[in-house]
mmCIF file of C-alpha atoms and ligand atoms in Angstrom:
data_model
loop_
_atom_site.group_PDB
_atom_site.id
_atom_site.type_symbol
_atom_site.label_atom_id
_atom_site.label_comp_id
_atom_site.label_asym_id
_atom_site.label_seq_id
_atom_site.Cartn_x
_atom_site.Cartn_y
_atom_site.Cartn_z
ATOM 1 C CA MET D 14 -21.557 1.790 24.284
ATOM 2 C CA GLY D 15 -18.214 0.600 22.907
ATOM 3 C CA ALA D 16 -15.594 2.543 21.002
ATOM 4 C CA GLN D 17 -15.728 3.254 17.277
ATOM 5 C CA VAL D 18 -13.885 0.372 15.613
ATOM 6 C CA ILE D 19 -11.613 1.824 12.926
ATOM 7 C CA ASP D 20 -11.962 -0.315 9.797
ATOM 8 C CA GLY D 21 -8.413 -0.453 8.434
ATOM 9 C CA LYS D 22 -9.414 -2.838 5.662
ATOM 10 C CA ALA D 23 -12.018 -0.454 4.227
ATOM 11 C CA PHE D 24 -9.773 2.565 4.758
ATOM 12 C CA ALA D 25 -6.851 0.852 2.996
ATOM 13 C CA SER D 26 -9.117 -0.123 0.110
ATOM 14 C CA GLY D 27 -10.118 3.544 -0.289
ATOM 15 C CA ILE D 28 -6.443 4.586 -0.269
ATOM 16 C CA ARG D 29 -5.624 1.975 -2.935
ATOM 17 C CA GLU D 30 -8.457 3.343 -5.111
ATOM 18 C CA GLN D 31 -7.065 6.873 -4.744
ATOM 19 C CA ILE D 32 -3.633 5.555 -5.723
ATOM 20 C CA ALA D 33 -4.990 3.744 -8.795
ATOM 21 C CA THR D 34 -6.738 6.937 -9.931
ATOM 22 C CA GLN D 35 -3.580 9.014 -9.511
ATOM 23 C CA VAL D 36 -1.473 6.341 -11.263
ATOM 24 C CA ASN D 37 -3.867 6.518 -14.240
ATOM 25 C CA GLN D 38 -3.547 10.306 -14.336
ATOM 26 C CA LEU D 39 0.245 10.014 -14.237
ATOM 27 C CA LYS D 40 0.165 7.584 -17.152
ATOM 28 C CA SER D 41 -2.146 9.696 -19.298
ATOM 29 C CA ALA D 42 -0.611 13.102 -18.501
ATOM 30 C CA HIS D 43 3.080 12.137 -18.438
ATOM 31 C CA ASN D 44 3.333 8.604 -19.861
ATOM 32 C CA ILE D 45 4.988 7.441 -16.628
ATOM 33 C CA THR D 46 4.235 4.135 -14.866
ATOM 34 C CA PRO D 47 5.465 3.875 -11.249
ATOM 35 C CA GLY D 48 7.520 0.714 -10.654
ATOM 36 C CA LEU D 49 8.169 -1.190 -7.425
ATOM 37 C CA ALA D 50 10.860 -3.854 -7.048
ATOM 38 C CA VAL D 51 10.668 -6.228 -4.091
ATOM 39 C CA VAL D 52 13.732 -8.295 -3.181
ATOM 40 C CA LEU D 53 13.289 -11.485 -1.175
ATOM 41 C CA VAL D 54 16.278 -13.497 0.025
ATOM 42 C CA GLY D 55 15.529 -17.043 1.218
ATOM 43 C CA GLU D 56 12.217 -18.798 1.670
ATOM 44 C CA ASP D 57 10.670 -17.540 4.905
ATOM 45 C CA PRO D 58 6.949 -18.538 4.557
ATOM 46 C CA ALA D 59 5.596 -15.366 6.222
ATOM 47 C CA SER D 60 7.744 -13.180 3.956
ATOM 48 C CA GLU D 61 6.596 -15.203 0.896
ATOM 49 C CA VAL D 62 2.942 -14.436 1.694
ATOM 50 C CA TYR D 63 3.701 -10.779 2.270
ATOM 51 C CA VAL D 64 5.718 -10.428 -0.960
ATOM 52 C CA ARG D 65 2.970 -12.116 -3.029
ATOM 53 C CA SER D 66 0.383 -9.786 -1.556
ATOM 54 C CA LYS D 67 2.550 -6.730 -2.268
ATOM 55 C CA GLY D 68 3.060 -7.820 -5.889
ATOM 56 C CA LYS D 69 -0.660 -8.403 -6.436
ATOM 57 C CA GLN D 70 -1.730 -5.065 -4.950
ATOM 58 C CA THR D 71 0.998 -3.169 -6.831
ATOM 59 C CA ALA D 72 -0.247 -4.577 -10.147
ATOM 60 C CA GLU D 73 -3.890 -3.875 -9.199
ATOM 61 C CA ALA D 74 -2.983 -0.219 -8.629
ATOM 62 C CA GLY D 75 -1.721 -0.082 -12.232
ATOM 63 C CA MET D 76 1.962 -0.030 -11.320
ATOM 64 C CA LYS D 77 4.822 -2.123 -12.610
ATOM 65 C CA SER D 78 5.642 -4.875 -10.115
ATOM 66 C CA VAL D 79 8.969 -6.721 -10.144
ATOM 67 C CA GLU D 80 10.034 -9.490 -7.758
ATOM 68 C CA HIS D 81 13.620 -10.673 -7.284
ATOM 69 C CA ARG D 82 13.864 -13.962 -5.416
ATOM 70 C CA LEU D 83 17.363 -14.896 -4.315
ATOM 71 C CA ASP D 84 18.615 -18.098 -2.671
ATOM 72 C CA ALA D 85 19.082 -18.090 1.102
ATOM 73 C CA ASP D 86 22.874 -18.433 0.650
ATOM 74 C CA THR D 87 23.179 -15.374 -1.641
ATOM 75 C CA ASP D 88 26.307 -13.400 -0.710
ATOM 76 C CA GLN D 89 26.490 -9.703 0.181
ATOM 77 C CA GLN D 90 28.218 -8.770 -3.070
ATOM 78 C CA THR D 91 25.482 -10.323 -5.229
ATOM 79 C CA LEU D 92 22.749 -8.579 -3.252
ATOM 80 C CA MET D 93 24.566 -5.228 -3.402
ATOM 81 C CA ALA D 94 25.003 -5.639 -7.182
ATOM 82 C CA LEU D 95 21.245 -6.199 -7.573
ATOM 83 C CA ILE D 96 20.495 -3.069 -5.490
ATOM 84 C CA ASP D 97 22.916 -1.118 -7.675
ATOM 85 C CA ASN D 98 21.110 -2.317 -10.836
ATOM 86 C CA LEU D 99 17.733 -1.334 -9.397
ATOM 87 C CA ASN D 100 19.083 2.078 -8.313
ATOM 88 C CA ASN D 101 20.062 2.662 -11.950
ATOM 89 C CA ASP D 102 16.878 1.234 -13.507
ATOM 90 C CA ALA D 103 14.731 4.192 -14.653
ATOM 91 C CA SER D 104 11.565 2.044 -14.717
ATOM 92 C CA ILE D 105 11.885 1.344 -10.956
ATOM 93 C CA HIS D 106 10.916 4.084 -8.476
ATOM 94 C CA GLY D 107 10.642 2.045 -5.289
ATOM 95 C CA ILE D 108 12.965 -0.651 -3.931
ATOM 96 C CA LEU D 109 11.983 -2.790 -0.963
ATOM 97 C CA VAL D 110 14.221 -5.460 0.526
ATOM 98 C CA GLN D 111 12.070 -7.840 2.554
ATOM 99 C CA LEU D 112 13.402 -8.050 6.128
ATOM 100 C CA PRO D 113 14.695 -9.869 8.044
ATOM 101 C CA LEU D 114 17.609 -10.958 5.847
ATOM 102 C CA PRO D 115 19.503 -14.192 6.587
ATOM 103 C CA ASP D 116 22.054 -13.719 9.391
ATOM 104 C CA HIS D 117 25.151 -13.742 7.167
ATOM 105 C CA LEU D 118 24.011 -10.576 5.341
ATOM 106 C CA ASP D 119 24.625 -7.025 6.610
ATOM 107 C CA GLU D 120 21.098 -5.576 6.731
ATOM 108 C CA THR D 121 22.159 -2.006 7.529
ATOM 109 C CA ALA D 122 24.601 -1.924 4.613
ATOM 110 C CA VAL D 123 21.913 -3.237 2.248
ATOM 111 C CA ILE D 124 19.308 -0.665 3.368
ATOM 112 C CA ASN D 125 21.795 2.177 3.074
ATOM 113 C CA ALA D 126 22.826 1.029 -0.428
ATOM 114 C CA ILE D 127 19.317 1.814 -1.728
ATOM 115 C CA THR D 128 19.204 5.278 -3.252
ATOM 116 C CA PRO D 129 17.238 7.357 -0.666
ATOM 117 C CA GLU D 130 14.741 8.608 -3.296
ATOM 118 C CA LYS D 131 13.749 4.969 -4.019
ATOM 119 C CA ASP D 132 13.753 3.869 -0.357
ATOM 120 C CA VAL D 133 9.992 3.243 -0.064
ATOM 121 C CA ASP D 134 10.429 1.625 3.368
ATOM 122 C CA GLY D 135 11.916 4.872 4.699
ATOM 123 C CA PHE D 136 14.682 3.004 6.555
ATOM 124 C CA HIS D 137 17.709 4.626 4.828
ATOM 125 C CA ILE D 138 19.710 6.722 7.278
ATOM 126 C CA SER D 139 19.143 9.848 5.103
ATOM 127 C CA ASN D 140 15.380 9.421 5.290
ATOM 128 C CA VAL D 141 15.554 8.810 9.045
ATOM 129 C CA GLY D 142 17.508 12.075 9.399
ATOM 130 C CA LEU D 143 15.150 14.013 7.132
ATOM 131 C CA LEU D 144 12.093 12.824 9.074
ATOM 132 C CA GLY D 145 13.844 13.596 12.369
ATOM 133 C CA THR D 146 14.466 17.180 11.265
ATOM 134 C CA GLY D 147 10.939 17.689 9.909
ATOM 135 C CA GLN D 148 11.992 17.664 6.242
ATOM 136 C CA LYS D 149 10.430 15.954 3.224
ATOM 137 C CA SER D 150 11.426 12.280 3.336
ATOM 138 C CA MET D 151 10.234 8.777 2.544
ATOM 139 C CA VAL D 152 8.278 7.741 5.651
ATOM 140 C CA PRO D 153 8.115 4.140 6.965
ATOM 141 C CA CYS D 154 4.864 2.522 5.779
ATOM 142 C CA THR D 155 3.370 1.275 9.061
ATOM 143 C CA PRO D 156 3.678 4.569 10.991
ATOM 144 C CA LEU D 157 2.430 6.441 7.904
ATOM 145 C CA GLY D 158 -0.649 4.186 7.848
ATOM 146 C CA CYS D 159 -1.250 4.825 11.569
ATOM 147 C CA LEU D 160 -0.971 8.576 11.016
ATOM 148 C CA MET D 161 -3.487 8.482 8.153
ATOM 149 C CA MET D 162 -5.998 6.561 10.269
ATOM 150 C CA LEU D 163 -5.540 8.969 13.197
ATOM 151 C CA ARG D 164 -6.072 12.022 11.002
ATOM 152 C CA ASP D 165 -9.150 10.433 9.439
ATOM 153 C CA THR D 166 -10.611 9.550 12.845
ATOM 154 C CA LEU D 167 -9.688 12.632 14.883
ATOM 155 C CA GLY D 168 -9.138 15.398 12.330
ATOM 156 C CA SER D 169 -6.411 17.673 13.703
ATOM 157 C CA LEU D 170 -4.000 15.977 16.112
ATOM 158 C CA SER D 171 -2.609 19.302 17.331
ATOM 159 C CA GLY D 172 -2.186 19.477 21.102
ATOM 160 C CA CYS D 173 -3.126 15.820 21.699
ATOM 161 C CA HIS D 174 -0.989 13.834 24.122
ATOM 162 C CA ALA D 175 0.204 10.753 22.225
ATOM 163 C CA VAL D 176 1.912 7.879 24.015
ATOM 164 C CA VAL D 177 3.871 5.469 21.816
ATOM 165 C CA VAL D 178 4.451 2.092 23.464
ATOM 166 C CA GLY D 179 7.612 0.617 21.907
ATOM 167 C CA ARG D 180 10.733 2.337 20.555
ATOM 168 C CA SER D 181 11.821 0.256 17.555
ATOM 169 C CA ASN D 182 13.460 1.935 14.575
ATOM 170 C CA ILE D 183 10.772 0.679 12.192
ATOM 171 C CA VAL D 184 7.624 1.577 14.148
ATOM 172 C CA GLY D 185 7.956 3.336 17.523
ATOM 173 C CA LYS D 186 10.573 5.993 16.743
ATOM 174 C CA PRO D 187 9.258 7.129 13.319
ATOM 175 C CA MET D 188 5.708 7.084 14.725
ATOM 176 C CA ALA D 189 6.734 9.414 17.550
ATOM 177 C CA GLN D 190 8.450 11.715 15.056
ATOM 178 C CA LEU D 191 5.374 11.881 12.806
ATOM 179 C CA LEU D 192 3.115 12.680 15.765
ATOM 180 C CA LEU D 193 5.528 15.399 16.899
ATOM 181 C CA ASN D 194 5.520 16.860 13.375
ATOM 182 C CA ASP D 195 1.685 16.905 13.602
ATOM 183 C CA ASN D 196 1.952 18.970 16.825
ATOM 184 C CA CYS D 197 1.165 16.249 19.336
ATOM 185 C CA THR D 198 2.835 16.199 22.735
ATOM 186 C CA VAL D 199 4.638 12.874 22.512
ATOM 187 C CA THR D 200 5.778 10.438 25.187
ATOM 188 C CA MET D 201 7.586 7.212 24.349
ATOM 189 C CA VAL D 202 7.440 4.290 26.746
ATOM 190 C CA HIS D 203 9.257 0.956 26.601
ATOM 191 C CA SER D 204 10.233 -2.093 28.605
ATOM 192 C CA LYS D 205 12.252 -0.051 31.117
ATOM 193 C CA THR D 206 9.603 2.638 31.731
ATOM 194 C CA ARG D 207 8.484 2.969 35.358
ATOM 195 C CA ASN D 208 4.754 3.213 36.127
ATOM 196 C CA ILE D 209 3.891 2.619 32.476
ATOM 197 C CA GLU D 210 0.172 2.312 33.255
ATOM 198 C CA ASP D 211 0.083 5.805 34.835
ATOM 199 C CA VAL D 212 1.847 7.319 31.809
ATOM 200 C CA VAL D 213 -0.376 5.636 29.206
ATOM 201 C CA LYS D 214 -3.458 6.645 31.211
ATOM 202 C CA THR D 215 -2.741 10.318 30.411
ATOM 203 C CA ALA D 216 -2.824 9.703 26.633
ATOM 204 C CA ASP D 217 -5.414 11.000 24.169
ATOM 205 C CA ILE D 218 -3.751 8.746 21.571
ATOM 206 C CA VAL D 219 -2.127 5.377 22.328
ATOM 207 C CA ILE D 220 0.023 3.603 19.735
ATOM 208 C CA ALA D 221 0.876 0.050 20.768
ATOM 209 C CA ALA D 222 3.928 -1.410 18.983
ATOM 210 C CA VAL D 223 5.223 -3.893 21.525
ATOM 211 C CA GLY D 224 5.159 -7.335 19.904
ATOM 212 C CA ARG D 225 3.603 -8.937 23.023
ATOM 213 C CA ALA D 226 -0.012 -10.050 22.986
ATOM 214 C CA GLU D 227 -2.496 -7.896 24.921
ATOM 215 C CA THR D 228 0.145 -5.902 26.822
ATOM 216 C CA VAL D 229 -2.016 -2.758 26.926
ATOM 217 C CA LYS D 230 -4.833 -3.288 29.434
ATOM 218 C CA ALA D 231 -8.132 -1.479 29.921
ATOM 219 C CA SER D 232 -6.835 -0.019 33.207
ATOM 220 C CA TRP D 233 -4.140 1.839 31.174
ATOM 221 C CA ILE D 234 -6.680 3.682 29.021
ATOM 222 C CA LYS D 235 -8.208 7.120 29.575
ATOM 223 C CA GLN D 236 -11.938 7.379 28.793
ATOM 224 C CA GLY D 237 -12.407 8.295 25.125
ATOM 225 C CA ALA D 238 -8.771 7.766 24.036
ATOM 226 C CA CYS D 239 -7.961 6.679 20.481
ATOM 227 C CA ILE D 240 -5.999 3.402 20.332
ATOM 228 C CA ILE D 241 -3.963 2.204 17.351
ATOM 229 C CA ASP D 242 -2.785 -1.393 17.742
ATOM 230 C CA VAL D 243 0.225 -2.227 15.548
ATOM 231 C CA GLY D 244 0.920 -5.641 17.115
ATOM 232 C CA ILE D 245 0.765 -8.920 15.219
ATOM 233 C CA ASN D 246 0.979 -11.884 17.585
ATOM 234 C CA ARG D 247 0.187 -15.407 16.472
ATOM 235 C CA ILE D 248 -1.311 -17.500 19.275
ATOM 236 C CA ALA D 249 -2.742 -21.007 19.430
ATOM 237 C CA SER D 250 -6.542 -21.059 19.537
ATOM 238 C CA LYS D 251 -8.803 -23.629 21.202
ATOM 239 C CA ASP D 252 -9.500 -25.547 17.967
ATOM 240 C CA GLY D 253 -5.765 -26.280 17.562
ATOM 241 C CA LYS D 254 -5.316 -23.701 14.808
ATOM 242 C CA SER D 255 -3.619 -20.367 15.326
ATOM 243 C CA ARG D 256 -5.007 -16.846 15.210
ATOM 244 C CA ILE D 257 -3.598 -13.350 15.255
ATOM 245 C CA ILE D 258 -4.146 -10.899 18.077
ATOM 246 C CA GLY D 259 -2.750 -7.460 18.816
ATOM 247 C CA ASP D 260 -0.728 -5.784 21.553
ATOM 248 C CA VAL D 261 -3.928 -4.383 23.089
ATOM 249 C CA ASP D 262 -6.586 -6.215 25.116
ATOM 250 C CA PHE D 263 -9.199 -5.290 22.501
ATOM 251 C CA ASP D 264 -12.442 -6.438 24.175
ATOM 252 C CA ALA D 265 -11.747 -4.700 27.480
ATOM 253 C CA CYS D 266 -10.180 -1.538 25.989
ATOM 254 C CA GLN D 267 -13.063 -1.135 23.541
ATOM 255 C CA GLN D 268 -15.358 -0.443 26.512
ATOM 256 C CA ILE D 269 -13.323 2.616 27.523
ATOM 257 C CA ALA D 270 -11.711 3.989 24.345
ATOM 258 C CA GLY D 271 -13.314 6.457 21.953
ATOM 259 C CA ALA D 272 -11.889 4.667 18.902
ATOM 260 C CA ILE D 273 -9.747 1.564 18.420
ATOM 261 C CA THR D 274 -8.220 -0.465 15.587
ATOM 262 C CA PRO D 275 -8.878 -4.222 15.517
ATOM 263 C CA VAL D 276 -6.286 -6.939 14.831
ATOM 264 C CA PRO D 277 -6.527 -8.241 12.185
ATOM 265 C CA GLY D 278 -8.151 -5.618 9.945
ATOM 266 C CA GLY D 279 -6.628 -2.473 11.427
ATOM 267 C CA VAL D 280 -3.063 -1.335 10.825
ATOM 268 C CA GLY D 281 -2.051 -4.406 8.770
ATOM 269 C CA PRO D 282 -3.885 -3.575 5.510
ATOM 270 C CA MET D 283 -2.705 0.043 5.769
ATOM 271 C CA THR D 284 0.965 -0.981 5.645
ATOM 272 C CA ILE D 285 0.806 -2.311 2.061
ATOM 273 C CA ALA D 286 -1.469 0.564 0.986
ATOM 274 C CA CYS D 287 1.204 2.968 2.266
ATOM 275 C CA LEU D 288 3.920 1.051 0.417
ATOM 276 C CA LEU D 289 1.996 1.734 -2.805
ATOM 277 C CA ALA D 290 1.490 5.360 -1.732
ATOM 278 C CA ASN D 291 5.238 5.713 -1.124
ATOM 279 C CA THR D 292 6.032 4.197 -4.529
ATOM 280 C CA LEU D 293 3.773 6.745 -6.211
ATOM 281 C CA THR D 294 5.305 9.564 -4.128
ATOM 282 C CA ALA D 295 8.840 8.417 -5.015
ATOM 283 C CA CYS D 296 7.904 8.287 -8.707
ATOM 284 C CA CYS D 297 6.459 11.815 -8.653
ATOM 285 C CA ARG D 298 9.510 13.215 -6.832
ATOM 286 C CA ILE D 299 12.004 11.467 -9.132
ATOM 287 C CA HIS D 300 10.210 13.030 -12.117
ATOM 288 C CA GLY D 301 10.072 16.491 -10.492
ATOM 289 C CA LEU D 302 6.270 16.407 -10.146
ATOM 290 C CA GLU D 303 4.126 17.491 -7.184
ATOM 291 C CA ASP D 304 3.533 14.938 -4.407
ATOM 292 C CA PRO D 305 0.364 12.861 -4.888
ATOM 293 C CA LYS D 306 -2.663 14.275 -3.047
ATOM 294 C CA GLY D 307 -3.525 12.929 0.409
ATOM 295 C CA LEU D 308 -0.910 10.175 0.405
ATOM 296 C CA THR D 309 2.057 11.705 2.238
ATOM 297 C CA ALA D 310 2.832 12.697 5.817
HETATM 298 P P1 LIG M 16 10.374 -4.634 18.397
HETATM 299 O O1 LIG M 16 10.465 -5.963 19.057
HETATM 300 O O2 LIG M 16 11.473 -4.157 17.524
HETATM 301 O O3 LIG M 16 10.127 -3.524 19.526
HETATM 302 C C1 LIG M 16 9.235 -3.727 20.572
HETATM 303 C C2 LIG M 16 9.269 -2.570 21.525
HETATM 304 O O4 LIG M 16 8.351 -2.829 22.558
HETATM 305 C C3 LIG M 16 10.642 -2.344 22.176
HETATM 306 O O5 LIG M 16 10.945 -0.959 22.153
HETATM 307 C C4 LIG M 16 10.449 -2.851 23.607
HETATM 308 O O6 LIG M 16 11.151 -2.112 24.581
HETATM 309 C C5 LIG M 16 8.967 -2.597 23.830
HETATM 310 N N1 LIG M 16 8.426 -3.484 24.840
HETATM 311 C C6 LIG M 16 8.584 -4.830 24.938
HETATM 312 N N2 LIG M 16 7.923 -5.289 26.007
HETATM 313 C C7 LIG M 16 7.339 -4.231 26.590
HETATM 314 C C8 LIG M 16 6.519 -4.069 27.732
HETATM 315 N N3 LIG M 16 6.156 -5.108 28.486
HETATM 316 N N4 LIG M 16 6.095 -2.819 28.048
HETATM 317 C C9 LIG M 16 6.449 -1.767 27.288
HETATM 318 N N5 LIG M 16 7.207 -1.870 26.194
HETATM 319 C C10 LIG M 16 7.658 -3.087 25.860
HETATM 320 O O7 LIG M 16 8.988 -4.667 17.603
HETATM 321 P P2 LIG M 16 8.481 -3.816 16.326
HETATM 322 O O8 LIG M 16 8.378 -2.382 16.672
HETATM 323 O O9 LIG M 16 9.215 -4.224 15.118
HETATM 324 O O10 LIG M 16 7.011 -4.429 16.175
HETATM 325 C C11 LIG M 16 6.054 -4.281 17.199
HETATM 326 C C12 LIG M 16 4.828 -5.101 16.836
HETATM 327 O O11 LIG M 16 4.254 -4.564 15.655
HETATM 328 C C13 LIG M 16 5.115 -6.568 16.520
HETATM 329 O O12 LIG M 16 4.005 -7.331 16.959
HETATM 330 C C14 LIG M 16 5.183 -6.598 15.006
HETATM 331 O O13 LIG M 16 4.844 -7.862 14.477
HETATM 332 C C15 LIG M 16 4.142 -5.565 14.667
HETATM 333 N N6 LIG M 16 4.327 -4.948 13.351
HETATM 334 C C16 LIG M 16 3.217 -4.837 12.582
HETATM 335 C C17 LIG M 16 3.280 -4.261 11.341
HETATM 336 C C18 LIG M 16 2.039 -4.132 10.533
HETATM 337 O O14 LIG M 16 2.095 -3.989 9.338
HETATM 338 N N7 LIG M 16 0.867 -4.130 11.153
HETATM 339 C C19 LIG M 16 4.557 -3.780 10.795
HETATM 340 C C20 LIG M 16 5.655 -3.831 11.738
HETATM 341 C C21 LIG M 16 5.525 -4.434 12.971
HETATM 342 P P3 LIG M 16 12.782 -2.117 24.674
HETATM 343 O O15 LIG M 16 13.230 -1.228 23.557
HETATM 344 O O16 LIG M 16 13.030 -1.556 26.018
HETATM 345 O O17 LIG M 16 13.201 -3.541 24.499
#
């Protein structure tokens, strides 16, 4: 018997419904509409698709959706001026700058120019510090989505040994912090880790955020472990087209794991759902209201 396959698409759809309901309540009780502004610099096709999808889902949840598309040669000053305008726009509660930015722009400066309360990506240095010290913060969307799926699948995570494969600032590190805050025993492994297979084999929870197709093998997995695959790797398929696979060898690991997310249809849909959740959370906090139910870390 194979592992339970965690349906991220269905789970994300349920989260978006919860968000739409709470947005409606916010409108009727307080006459407030949450607003999300997405800033895209240049014409990267993958980013274009992602931004369109974000805009559509934001509007479907009943929120205000604003897109700012800037030319690839936009200078730092112009971008910073736009961020400043959005920081001061009372109808906007979430600001997301689509990354990566063109090379000539200072990404760190741009992220840290966003007012932390509107930083729905959770990348501002203040939010990183707040999360790292266990305080209320805006939490990066992908790790937040992973956490929600883990809680839904396993219930309490307390005492579980979680191994996070990958230590990036956007996925691995905040993921480890969230798991620690949920009372897991956390180990982080990376490209320089010795005997990585032996370490991962002790995990009750495995988070794979490597960016290399099928790095995590069945021989790395303890019987019954829960695997969350964050990876998005585009590979050529036999028919000449391309397809997306994860960082985990899904077919083999499914035979051993207790639960596993597929790629596509696992973590991916949860990332945008959590962006909407963060926008609603930011809106509530800015207006001095309670956090939305079931949508925060
Ligand atoms: P990064 O490239 O920033 O980080 C990858 C990490 O994996 C690094 O810490 C690196 O170690 C580690 N690593 C690389 N090779 C190995 C190896 N052989 N064994 C162990 N560790 C290794 O990637 P991101 O964290 O940004 O993204 C990871 C994946 O998740 C990508 O496929 C990305 O596309 C996907 N992603 C998916 C999202 C979604 O919405 N589903 C959102 C964000 C990312 P070291 O630090 O030593 O170099």
